[in-house]
Short mmCIF file of C-alpha atoms and ligand atoms in Angstrom, two decimals:
data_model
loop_
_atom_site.label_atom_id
_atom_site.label_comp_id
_atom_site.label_asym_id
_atom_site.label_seq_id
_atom_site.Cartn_x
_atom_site.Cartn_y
_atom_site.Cartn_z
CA UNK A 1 -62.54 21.77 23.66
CA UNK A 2 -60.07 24.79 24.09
CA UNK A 3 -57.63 21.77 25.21
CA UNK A 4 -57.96 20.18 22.23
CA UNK A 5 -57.45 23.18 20.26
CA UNK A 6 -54.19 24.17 22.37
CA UNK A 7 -52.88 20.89 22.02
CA UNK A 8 -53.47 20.85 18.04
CA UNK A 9 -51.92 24.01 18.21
CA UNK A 10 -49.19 23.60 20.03
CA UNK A 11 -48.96 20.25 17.36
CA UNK A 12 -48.78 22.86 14.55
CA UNK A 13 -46.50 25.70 16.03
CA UNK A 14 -43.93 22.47 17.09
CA UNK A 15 -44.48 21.53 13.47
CA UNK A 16 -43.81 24.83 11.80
CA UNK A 17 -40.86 25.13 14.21
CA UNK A 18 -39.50 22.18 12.91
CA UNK A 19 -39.73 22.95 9.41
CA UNK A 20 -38.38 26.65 9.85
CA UNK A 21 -35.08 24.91 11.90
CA UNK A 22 -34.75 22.23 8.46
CA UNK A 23 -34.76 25.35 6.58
CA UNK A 24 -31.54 27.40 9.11
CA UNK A 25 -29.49 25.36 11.09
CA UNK A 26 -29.40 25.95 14.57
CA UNK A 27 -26.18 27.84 15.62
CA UNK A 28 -23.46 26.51 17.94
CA UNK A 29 -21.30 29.68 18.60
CA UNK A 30 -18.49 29.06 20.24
CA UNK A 31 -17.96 32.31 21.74
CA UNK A 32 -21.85 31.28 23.62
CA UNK A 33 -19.64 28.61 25.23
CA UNK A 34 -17.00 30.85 26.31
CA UNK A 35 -14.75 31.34 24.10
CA UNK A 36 -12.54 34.57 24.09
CA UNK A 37 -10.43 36.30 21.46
CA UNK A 38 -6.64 35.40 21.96
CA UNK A 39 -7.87 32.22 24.47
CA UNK A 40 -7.56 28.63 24.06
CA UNK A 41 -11.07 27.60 22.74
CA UNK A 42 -10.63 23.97 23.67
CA UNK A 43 -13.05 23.31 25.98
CA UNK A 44 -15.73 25.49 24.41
CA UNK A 45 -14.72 24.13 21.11
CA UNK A 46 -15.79 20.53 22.50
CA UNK A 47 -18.57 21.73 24.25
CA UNK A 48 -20.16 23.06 21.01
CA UNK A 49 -19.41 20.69 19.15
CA UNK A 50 -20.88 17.77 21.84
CA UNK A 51 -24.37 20.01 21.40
CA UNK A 52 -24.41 20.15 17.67
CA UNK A 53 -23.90 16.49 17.46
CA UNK A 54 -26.84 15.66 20.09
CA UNK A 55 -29.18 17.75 18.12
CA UNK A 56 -31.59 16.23 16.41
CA UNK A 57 -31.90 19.07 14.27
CA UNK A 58 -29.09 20.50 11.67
CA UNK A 59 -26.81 22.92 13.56
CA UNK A 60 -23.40 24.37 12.52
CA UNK A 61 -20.70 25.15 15.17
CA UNK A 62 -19.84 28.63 14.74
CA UNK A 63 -16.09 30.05 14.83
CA UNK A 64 -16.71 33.62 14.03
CA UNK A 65 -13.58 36.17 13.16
CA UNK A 66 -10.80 36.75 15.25
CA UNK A 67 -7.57 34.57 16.26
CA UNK A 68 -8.11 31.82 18.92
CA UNK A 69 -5.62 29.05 20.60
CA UNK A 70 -6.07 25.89 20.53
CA UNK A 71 -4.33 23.25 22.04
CA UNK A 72 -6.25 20.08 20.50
CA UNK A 73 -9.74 19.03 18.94
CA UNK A 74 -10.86 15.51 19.20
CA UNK A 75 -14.45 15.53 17.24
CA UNK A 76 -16.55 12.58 17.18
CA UNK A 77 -19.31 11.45 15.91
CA UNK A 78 -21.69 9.95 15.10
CA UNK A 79 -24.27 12.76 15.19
CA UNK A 80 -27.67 12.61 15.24
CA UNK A 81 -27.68 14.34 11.42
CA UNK A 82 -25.44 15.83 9.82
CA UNK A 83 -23.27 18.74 10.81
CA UNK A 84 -20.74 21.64 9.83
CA UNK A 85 -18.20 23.74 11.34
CA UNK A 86 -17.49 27.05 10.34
CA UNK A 87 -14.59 28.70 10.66
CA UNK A 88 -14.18 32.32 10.26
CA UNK A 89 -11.31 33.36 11.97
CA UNK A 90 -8.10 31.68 13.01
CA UNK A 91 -7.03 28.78 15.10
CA UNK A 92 -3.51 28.67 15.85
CA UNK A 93 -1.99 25.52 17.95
CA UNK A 94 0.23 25.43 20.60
CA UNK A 95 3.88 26.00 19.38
CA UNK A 96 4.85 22.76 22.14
CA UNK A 97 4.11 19.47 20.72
CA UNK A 98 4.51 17.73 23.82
CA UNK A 99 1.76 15.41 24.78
CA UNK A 100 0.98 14.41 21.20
CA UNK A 101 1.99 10.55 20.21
CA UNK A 102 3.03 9.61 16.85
CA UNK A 103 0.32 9.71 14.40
CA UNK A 104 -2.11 12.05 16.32
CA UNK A 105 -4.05 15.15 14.73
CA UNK A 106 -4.35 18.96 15.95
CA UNK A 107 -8.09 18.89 14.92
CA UNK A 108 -9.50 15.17 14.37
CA UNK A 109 -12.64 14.43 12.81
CA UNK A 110 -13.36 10.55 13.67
CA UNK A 111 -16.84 8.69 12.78
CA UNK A 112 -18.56 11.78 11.14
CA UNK A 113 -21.07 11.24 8.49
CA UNK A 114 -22.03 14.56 6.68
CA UNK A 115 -19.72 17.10 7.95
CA UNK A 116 -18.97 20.16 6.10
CA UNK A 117 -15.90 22.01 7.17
CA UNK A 118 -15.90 25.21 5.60
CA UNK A 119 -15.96 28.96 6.43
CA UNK A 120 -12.44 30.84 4.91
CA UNK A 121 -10.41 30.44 8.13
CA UNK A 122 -7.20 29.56 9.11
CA UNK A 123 -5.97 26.53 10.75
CA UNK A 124 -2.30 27.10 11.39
CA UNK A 125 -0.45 24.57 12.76
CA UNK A 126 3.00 27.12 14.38
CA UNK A 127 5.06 24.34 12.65
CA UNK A 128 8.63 26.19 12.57
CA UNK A 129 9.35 25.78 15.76
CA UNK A 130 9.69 22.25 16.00
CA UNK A 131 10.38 21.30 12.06
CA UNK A 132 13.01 18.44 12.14
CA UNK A 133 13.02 18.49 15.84
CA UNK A 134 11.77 15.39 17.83
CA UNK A 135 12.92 12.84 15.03
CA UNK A 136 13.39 9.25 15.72
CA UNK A 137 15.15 8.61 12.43
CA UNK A 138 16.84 10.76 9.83
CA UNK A 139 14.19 13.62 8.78
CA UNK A 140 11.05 11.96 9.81
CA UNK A 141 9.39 13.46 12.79
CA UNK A 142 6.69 10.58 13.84
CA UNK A 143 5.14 12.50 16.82
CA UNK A 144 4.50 16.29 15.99
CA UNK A 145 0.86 16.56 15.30
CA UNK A 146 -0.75 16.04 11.67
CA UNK A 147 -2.97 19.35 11.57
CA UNK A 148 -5.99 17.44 10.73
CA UNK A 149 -6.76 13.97 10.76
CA UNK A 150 -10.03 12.85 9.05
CA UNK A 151 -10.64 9.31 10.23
CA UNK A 152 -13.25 7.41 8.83
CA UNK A 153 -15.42 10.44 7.77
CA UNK A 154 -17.79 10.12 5.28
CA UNK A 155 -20.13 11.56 2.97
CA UNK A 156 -18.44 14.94 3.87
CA UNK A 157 -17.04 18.56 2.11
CA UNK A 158 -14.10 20.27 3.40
CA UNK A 159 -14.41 23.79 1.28
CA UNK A 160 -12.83 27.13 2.07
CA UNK A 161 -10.13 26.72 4.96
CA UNK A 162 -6.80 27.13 4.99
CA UNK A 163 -3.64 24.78 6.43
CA UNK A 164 -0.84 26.86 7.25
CA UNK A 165 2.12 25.60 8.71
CA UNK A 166 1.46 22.35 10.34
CA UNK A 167 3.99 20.20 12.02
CA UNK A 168 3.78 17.41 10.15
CA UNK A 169 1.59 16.24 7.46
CA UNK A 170 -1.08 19.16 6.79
CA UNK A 171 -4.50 16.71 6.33
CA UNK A 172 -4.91 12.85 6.51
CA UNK A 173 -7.75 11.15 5.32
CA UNK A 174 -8.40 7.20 6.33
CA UNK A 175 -10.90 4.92 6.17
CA UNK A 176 -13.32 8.00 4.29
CA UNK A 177 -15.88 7.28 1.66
CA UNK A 178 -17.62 10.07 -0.43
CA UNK A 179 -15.10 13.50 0.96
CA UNK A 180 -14.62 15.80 -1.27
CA UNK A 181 -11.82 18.43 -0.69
CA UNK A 182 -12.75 21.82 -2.65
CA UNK A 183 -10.86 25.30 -3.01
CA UNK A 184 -8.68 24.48 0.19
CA UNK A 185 -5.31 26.20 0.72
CA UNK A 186 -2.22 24.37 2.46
CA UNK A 187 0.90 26.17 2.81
CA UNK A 188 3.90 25.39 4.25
CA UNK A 189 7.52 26.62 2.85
CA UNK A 190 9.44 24.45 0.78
CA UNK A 191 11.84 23.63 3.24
CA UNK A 192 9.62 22.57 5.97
CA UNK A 193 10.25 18.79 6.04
CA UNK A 194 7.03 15.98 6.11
CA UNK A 195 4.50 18.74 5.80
CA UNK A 196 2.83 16.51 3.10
CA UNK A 197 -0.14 18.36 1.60
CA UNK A 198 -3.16 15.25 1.47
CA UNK A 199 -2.14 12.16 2.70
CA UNK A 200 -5.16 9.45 1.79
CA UNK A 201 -5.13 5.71 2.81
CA UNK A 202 -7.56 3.03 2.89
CA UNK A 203 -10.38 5.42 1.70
CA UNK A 204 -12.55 5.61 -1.70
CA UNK A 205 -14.08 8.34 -3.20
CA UNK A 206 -12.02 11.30 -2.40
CA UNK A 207 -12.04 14.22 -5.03
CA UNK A 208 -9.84 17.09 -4.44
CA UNK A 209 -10.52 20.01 -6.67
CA UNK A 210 -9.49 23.99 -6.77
CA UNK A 211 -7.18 23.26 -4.37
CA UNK A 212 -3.84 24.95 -3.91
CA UNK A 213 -0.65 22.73 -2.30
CA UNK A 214 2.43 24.45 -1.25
CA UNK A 215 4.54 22.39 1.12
CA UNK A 216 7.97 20.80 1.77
CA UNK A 217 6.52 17.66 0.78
CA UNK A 218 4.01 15.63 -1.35
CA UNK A 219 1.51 17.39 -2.85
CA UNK A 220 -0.89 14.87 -2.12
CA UNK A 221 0.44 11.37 -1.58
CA UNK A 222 -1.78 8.30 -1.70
CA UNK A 223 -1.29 4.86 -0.09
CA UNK A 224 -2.65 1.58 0.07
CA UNK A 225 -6.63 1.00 -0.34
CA UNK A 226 -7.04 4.18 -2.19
CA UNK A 227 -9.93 3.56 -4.66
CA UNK A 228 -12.01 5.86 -7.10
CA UNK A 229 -9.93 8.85 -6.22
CA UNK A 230 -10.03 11.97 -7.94
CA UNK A 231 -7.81 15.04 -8.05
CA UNK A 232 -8.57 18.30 -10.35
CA UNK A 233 -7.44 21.40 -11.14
CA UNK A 234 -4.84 21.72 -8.51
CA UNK A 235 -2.05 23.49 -7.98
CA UNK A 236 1.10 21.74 -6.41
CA UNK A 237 4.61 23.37 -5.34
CA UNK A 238 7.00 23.73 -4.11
CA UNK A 239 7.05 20.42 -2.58
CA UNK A 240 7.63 16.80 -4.05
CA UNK A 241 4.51 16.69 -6.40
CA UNK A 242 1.57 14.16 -6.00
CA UNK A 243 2.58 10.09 -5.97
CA UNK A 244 0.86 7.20 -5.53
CA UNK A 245 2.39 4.76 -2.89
CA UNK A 246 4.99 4.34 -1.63
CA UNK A 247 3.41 1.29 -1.35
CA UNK A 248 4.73 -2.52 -0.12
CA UNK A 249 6.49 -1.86 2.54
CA UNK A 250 4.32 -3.37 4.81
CA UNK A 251 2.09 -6.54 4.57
CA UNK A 252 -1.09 -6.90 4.27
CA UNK A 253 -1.51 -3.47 1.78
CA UNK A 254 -4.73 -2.96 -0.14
CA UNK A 255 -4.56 -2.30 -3.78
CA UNK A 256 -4.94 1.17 -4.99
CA UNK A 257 -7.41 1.22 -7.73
CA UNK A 258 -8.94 3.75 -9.43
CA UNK A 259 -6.68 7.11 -9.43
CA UNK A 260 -7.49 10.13 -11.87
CA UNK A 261 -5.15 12.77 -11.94
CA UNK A 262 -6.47 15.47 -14.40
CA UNK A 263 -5.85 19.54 -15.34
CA UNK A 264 -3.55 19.86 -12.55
CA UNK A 265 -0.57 22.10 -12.58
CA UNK A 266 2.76 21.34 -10.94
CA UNK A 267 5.27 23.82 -10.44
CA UNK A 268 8.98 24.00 -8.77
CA UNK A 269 8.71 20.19 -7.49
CA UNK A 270 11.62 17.62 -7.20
CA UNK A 271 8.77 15.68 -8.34
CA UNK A 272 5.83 15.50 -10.67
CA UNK A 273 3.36 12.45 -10.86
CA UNK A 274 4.98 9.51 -9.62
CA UNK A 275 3.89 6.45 -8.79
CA UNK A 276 6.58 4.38 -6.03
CA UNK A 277 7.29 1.12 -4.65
CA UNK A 278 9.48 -0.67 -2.60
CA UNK A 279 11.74 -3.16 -3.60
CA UNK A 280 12.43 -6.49 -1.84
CA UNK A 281 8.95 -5.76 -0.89
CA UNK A 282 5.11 -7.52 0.04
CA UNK A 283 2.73 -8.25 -2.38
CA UNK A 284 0.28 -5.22 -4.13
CA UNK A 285 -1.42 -3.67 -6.38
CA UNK A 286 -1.89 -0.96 -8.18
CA UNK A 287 -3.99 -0.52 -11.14
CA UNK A 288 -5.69 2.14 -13.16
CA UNK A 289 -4.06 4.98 -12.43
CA UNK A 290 -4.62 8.20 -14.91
CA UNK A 291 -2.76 11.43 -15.37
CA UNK A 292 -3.99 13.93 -17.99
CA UNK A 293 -4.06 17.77 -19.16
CA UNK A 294 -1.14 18.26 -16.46
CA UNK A 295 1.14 21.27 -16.76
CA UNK A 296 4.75 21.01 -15.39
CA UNK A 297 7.22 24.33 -14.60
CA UNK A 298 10.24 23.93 -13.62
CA UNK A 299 9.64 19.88 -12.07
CA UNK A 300 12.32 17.26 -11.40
CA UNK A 301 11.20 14.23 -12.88
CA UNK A 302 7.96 15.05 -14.30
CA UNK A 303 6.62 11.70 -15.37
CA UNK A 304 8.05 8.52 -12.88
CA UNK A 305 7.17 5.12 -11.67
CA UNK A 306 9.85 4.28 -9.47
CA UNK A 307 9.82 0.66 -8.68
CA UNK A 308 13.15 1.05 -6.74
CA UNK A 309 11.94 3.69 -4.71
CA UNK A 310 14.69 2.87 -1.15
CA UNK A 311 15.42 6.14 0.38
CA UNK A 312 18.12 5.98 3.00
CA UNK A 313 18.80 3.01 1.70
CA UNK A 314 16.19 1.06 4.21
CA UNK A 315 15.69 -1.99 1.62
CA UNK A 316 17.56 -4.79 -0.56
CA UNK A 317 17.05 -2.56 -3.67
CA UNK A 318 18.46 -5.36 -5.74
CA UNK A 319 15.70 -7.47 -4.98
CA UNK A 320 12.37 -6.91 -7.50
CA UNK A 321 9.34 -4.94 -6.26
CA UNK A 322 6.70 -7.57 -5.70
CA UNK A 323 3.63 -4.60 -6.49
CA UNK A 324 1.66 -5.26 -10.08
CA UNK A 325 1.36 -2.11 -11.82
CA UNK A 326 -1.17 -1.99 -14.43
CA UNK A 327 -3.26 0.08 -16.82
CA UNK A 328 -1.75 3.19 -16.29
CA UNK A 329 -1.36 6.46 -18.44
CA UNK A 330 0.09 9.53 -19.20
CA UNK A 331 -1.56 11.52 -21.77
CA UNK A 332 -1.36 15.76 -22.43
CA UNK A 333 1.61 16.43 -19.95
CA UNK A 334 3.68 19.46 -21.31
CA UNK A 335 5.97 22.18 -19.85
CA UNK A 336 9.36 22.31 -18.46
CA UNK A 337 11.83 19.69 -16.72
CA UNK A 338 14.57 20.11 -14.38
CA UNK A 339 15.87 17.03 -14.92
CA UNK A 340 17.47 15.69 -18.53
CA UNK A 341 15.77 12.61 -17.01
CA UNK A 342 12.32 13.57 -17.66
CA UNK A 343 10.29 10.20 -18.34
CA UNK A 344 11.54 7.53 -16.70
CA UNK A 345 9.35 4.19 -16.25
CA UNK A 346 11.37 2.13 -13.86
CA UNK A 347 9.05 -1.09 -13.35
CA UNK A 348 9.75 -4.11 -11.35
CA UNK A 349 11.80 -6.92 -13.01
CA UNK A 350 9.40 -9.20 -11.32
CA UNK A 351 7.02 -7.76 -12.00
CA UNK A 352 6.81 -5.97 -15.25
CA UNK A 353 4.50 -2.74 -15.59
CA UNK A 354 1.26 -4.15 -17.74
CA UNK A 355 -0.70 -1.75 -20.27
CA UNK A 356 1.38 1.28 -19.78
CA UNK A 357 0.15 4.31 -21.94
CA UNK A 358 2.06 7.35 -23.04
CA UNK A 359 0.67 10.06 -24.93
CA UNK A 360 0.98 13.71 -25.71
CA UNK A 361 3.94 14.26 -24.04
CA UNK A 362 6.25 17.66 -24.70
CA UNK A 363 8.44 18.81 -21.98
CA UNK A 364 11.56 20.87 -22.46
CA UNK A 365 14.42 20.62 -20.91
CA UNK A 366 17.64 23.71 -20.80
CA UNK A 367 19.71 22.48 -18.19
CA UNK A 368 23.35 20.99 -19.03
CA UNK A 369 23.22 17.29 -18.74
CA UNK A 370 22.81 16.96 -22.20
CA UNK A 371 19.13 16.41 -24.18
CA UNK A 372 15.93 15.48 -22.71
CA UNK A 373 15.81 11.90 -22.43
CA UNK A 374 13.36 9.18 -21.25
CA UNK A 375 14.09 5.55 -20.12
CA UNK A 376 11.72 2.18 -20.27
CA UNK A 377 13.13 -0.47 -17.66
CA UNK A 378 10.49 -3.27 -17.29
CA UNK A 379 7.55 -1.99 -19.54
CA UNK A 380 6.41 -1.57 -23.03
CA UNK A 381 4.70 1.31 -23.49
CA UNK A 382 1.75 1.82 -25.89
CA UNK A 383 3.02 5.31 -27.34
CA UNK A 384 1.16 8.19 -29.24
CA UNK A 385 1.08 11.88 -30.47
CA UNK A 386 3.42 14.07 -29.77
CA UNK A 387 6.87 12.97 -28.04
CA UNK A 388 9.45 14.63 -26.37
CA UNK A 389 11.78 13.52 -25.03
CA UNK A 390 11.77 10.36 -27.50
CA UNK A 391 10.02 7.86 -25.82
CA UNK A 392 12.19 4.40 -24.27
CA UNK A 393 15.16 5.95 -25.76
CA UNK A 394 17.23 3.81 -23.08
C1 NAG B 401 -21.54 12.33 -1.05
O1 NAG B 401 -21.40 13.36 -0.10
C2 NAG B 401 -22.14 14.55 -0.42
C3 NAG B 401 -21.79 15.58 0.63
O2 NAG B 401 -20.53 16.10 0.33
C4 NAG B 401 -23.60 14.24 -0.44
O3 NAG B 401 -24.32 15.41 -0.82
C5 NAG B 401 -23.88 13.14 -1.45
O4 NAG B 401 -25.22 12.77 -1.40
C6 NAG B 401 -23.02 11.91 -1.13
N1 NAG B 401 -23.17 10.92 -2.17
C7 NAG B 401 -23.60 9.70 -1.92
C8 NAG B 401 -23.65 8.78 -3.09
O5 NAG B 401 -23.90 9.33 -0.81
C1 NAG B 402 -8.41 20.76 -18.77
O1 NAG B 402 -7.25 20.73 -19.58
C2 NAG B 402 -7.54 20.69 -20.98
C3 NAG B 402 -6.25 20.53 -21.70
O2 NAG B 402 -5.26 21.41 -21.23
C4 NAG B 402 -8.27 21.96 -21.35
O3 NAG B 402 -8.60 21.91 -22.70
C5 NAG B 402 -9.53 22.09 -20.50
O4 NAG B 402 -10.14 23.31 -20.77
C6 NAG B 402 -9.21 22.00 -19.03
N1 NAG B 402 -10.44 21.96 -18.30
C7 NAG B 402 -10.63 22.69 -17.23
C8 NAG B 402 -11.97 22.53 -16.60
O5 NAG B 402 -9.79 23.42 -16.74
C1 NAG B 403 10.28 28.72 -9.00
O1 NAG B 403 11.67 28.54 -9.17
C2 NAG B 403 12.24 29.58 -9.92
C3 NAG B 403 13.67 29.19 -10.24
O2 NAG B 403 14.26 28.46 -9.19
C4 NAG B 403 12.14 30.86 -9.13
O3 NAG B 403 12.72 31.92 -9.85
C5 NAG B 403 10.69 31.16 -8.89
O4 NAG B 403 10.54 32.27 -8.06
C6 NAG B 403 10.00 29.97 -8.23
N1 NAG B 403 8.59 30.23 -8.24
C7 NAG B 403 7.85 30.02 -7.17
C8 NAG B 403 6.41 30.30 -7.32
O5 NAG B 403 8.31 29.61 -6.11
#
């Protein structure tokens, strides 16, 4: 009899256990696996994490204040449920990008369902020691590290952490579904080169929102298989602003559907929303694609499909973009131009842009190439509201 009760106790306490760890996750703290201010956390870093993903109940991996080294972070899942890291204090890499291959991450996330990322730390990638070093061609540095790589996460937050500095592109998203990217800071200066804010391809539902973007580079650039994204109230510049593509360079692109740009702010870019393709390209798409309520100060080219888009003149520009654009528009996008240029719809010969909308547009423009001006190569534009510059004036 006393058995039975012990074991029908021991039933309940397990079961009131249980429901108390549901309630507070279990706590992976780093500095349990021996981690040490000023010390490369690697090895503890992976050992926490390992734990956290094995448990069968909710933990968080625990980076509590101070500054820590690390040289690299491969985290994989999938875990048993899902799981967060929080960061409180700051990570910094090693300044030495040897040993990292083109493409890699500093910190990669890869087969995670339900992470959260979040804590207010600092993830800072020591980038100016090696920006435009170790480039195979021109500016483009293939194999320093990308501070994070998220790769095929889903269902996921990243809230709360600063990028600073990375080598190369500051966050890369691919193959996610359901991430969200909320009040996140990247910084890099203006003259870092490829420090690309968010870089997203082959994902779908990705929302970035309250997010602040100041790099040498895109803002947030999105390539092919981007569907149902999202991207509010965010702050870009410096850097290039946010574009869609480049996209057609290579075959075998998915199209990029589904793109909502909306009460952003873009300030000091050589860009603002652009959407680019290659010419004398492969086959694409890229269809409903919205920018609204966007603010522009002081941006080059504020409003731009570029279906010529050939930097170092790498392509047969003379030969038409082979990417359908379609159902696009530009409605509520006001503020200042750098540029006397500051619409400009270049669409493919080929293929012309289809169900192109312009409205509400009033930029300024005080430079000394003459008025404000907007051209229309390739695309008839449904126009309304307000207009300047005049709209398809060339
Ligand atoms: C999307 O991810 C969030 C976590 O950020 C989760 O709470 C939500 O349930 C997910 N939505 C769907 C439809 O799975
Ligand atoms: C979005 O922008 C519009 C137009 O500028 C503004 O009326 C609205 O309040 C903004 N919404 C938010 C949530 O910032
Ligand atoms: C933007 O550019 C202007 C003019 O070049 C400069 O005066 C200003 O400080 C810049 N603002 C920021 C936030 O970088």
């Amino acid at each position: 009899m006393a058995l039975k009760l012990n074991i029908i106790g021991a039933y309940f306490l397990s079961l009131l256990l249980a429901l108390a760890s549901a309630r507070k996750p279990l706590v992976f703290d780093v500095t349990t696996y021996g981690a040490q201010l000023n010390m490369d956390i690697t090895q503890a870093l992976s050992n926490a994490w390992k734990d956290a993903c094995a448990s069968p109940i909710r933990g968080k991996v625990l980076i509590p204040r101070g500054t820590y080294k690390l040289s690299r972070a491969t985290l994989e899942g999938p875990c048993k449920v899902p799981i967060k890291v929080q960061l409180q204090g700051t990570l910094r890499a090693p300044t030495d990008p040897s040993g990292f291959n083109e493409g890699d991450g500093w910190v990669t996330f890869r087969n995670v369902d339900g992470l959260t990322l979040a804590g207010g730390g600092t993830f800072d990638g020591q980038g100016s020691a090696v920006w435009g070093k170790n480039c195979e061609q021109q500016q483009y540095c293939g194999k320093l590290p990308i501070n994070f790589r998220f790769d095929f996460v889903t269902n996921s937050l990243i809230r709360d952490i600063i990028s600073l500095n990375s080598k190369q592109f500051h966050i890369n998203v691919l193959g996610g579904q359901n991430v969200t990217f909320s009040r996140v800071k990247i910084i890099a200066p203006e003259d870092s080169p490829n420090t690309d804010g968010i870089h997203i391809g082959r994902s779908s539902g990705i929302s970035i929102t309250d997010t602040v973007i100041q790099t040498g580079d895109d803002c947030v650039s999105l390539g092919d298989g981007c569907k149902e994204i999202s991207i509010r109230r965010v702050t870009c510049g410096p850097g290039h602003g946010i574009s869609v593509g480049s996209l057609g360079k290579y075959s075998n692109e998915d199209p990029v559907e589904g793109v909502i740009v909306r009460n952003c702010t873009i300030r000091n870019t050589s860009n603002g929303v652009r959407v680019k393709t290659w010419p004398d390209s492969h086959d694409g798409l890229a269809s409903n694609l919205h920018f609204e309520d966007i603010v522009m100060e002081n941006v080059g080219n504020p409003v731009l499909i570029d279906q010529e888009y050939c930097p170092w003149n790498q392509c047969n520009a003379k030969v038409p973009s082979r990417i359908k654009i379609s159902d696009v528009s530009f409605k509520n996008i006001r503020g200042t131009s750098t540029t006397a240029l500051a619409v400009n719809l270049v669409c493919s010969s080929g293929f012309p842009c289809q169900n192109v909308e312009i409205a509400d547009i009033d930029l300024q423009y005080s430079g000394n190439d003459g008025p404000i001006m907007s051209q229309c190569k390739n695309v008839k534009p449904t126009i309304s509201g307000k207009q300047n510059p005049n709209p398809c004036a060339t």
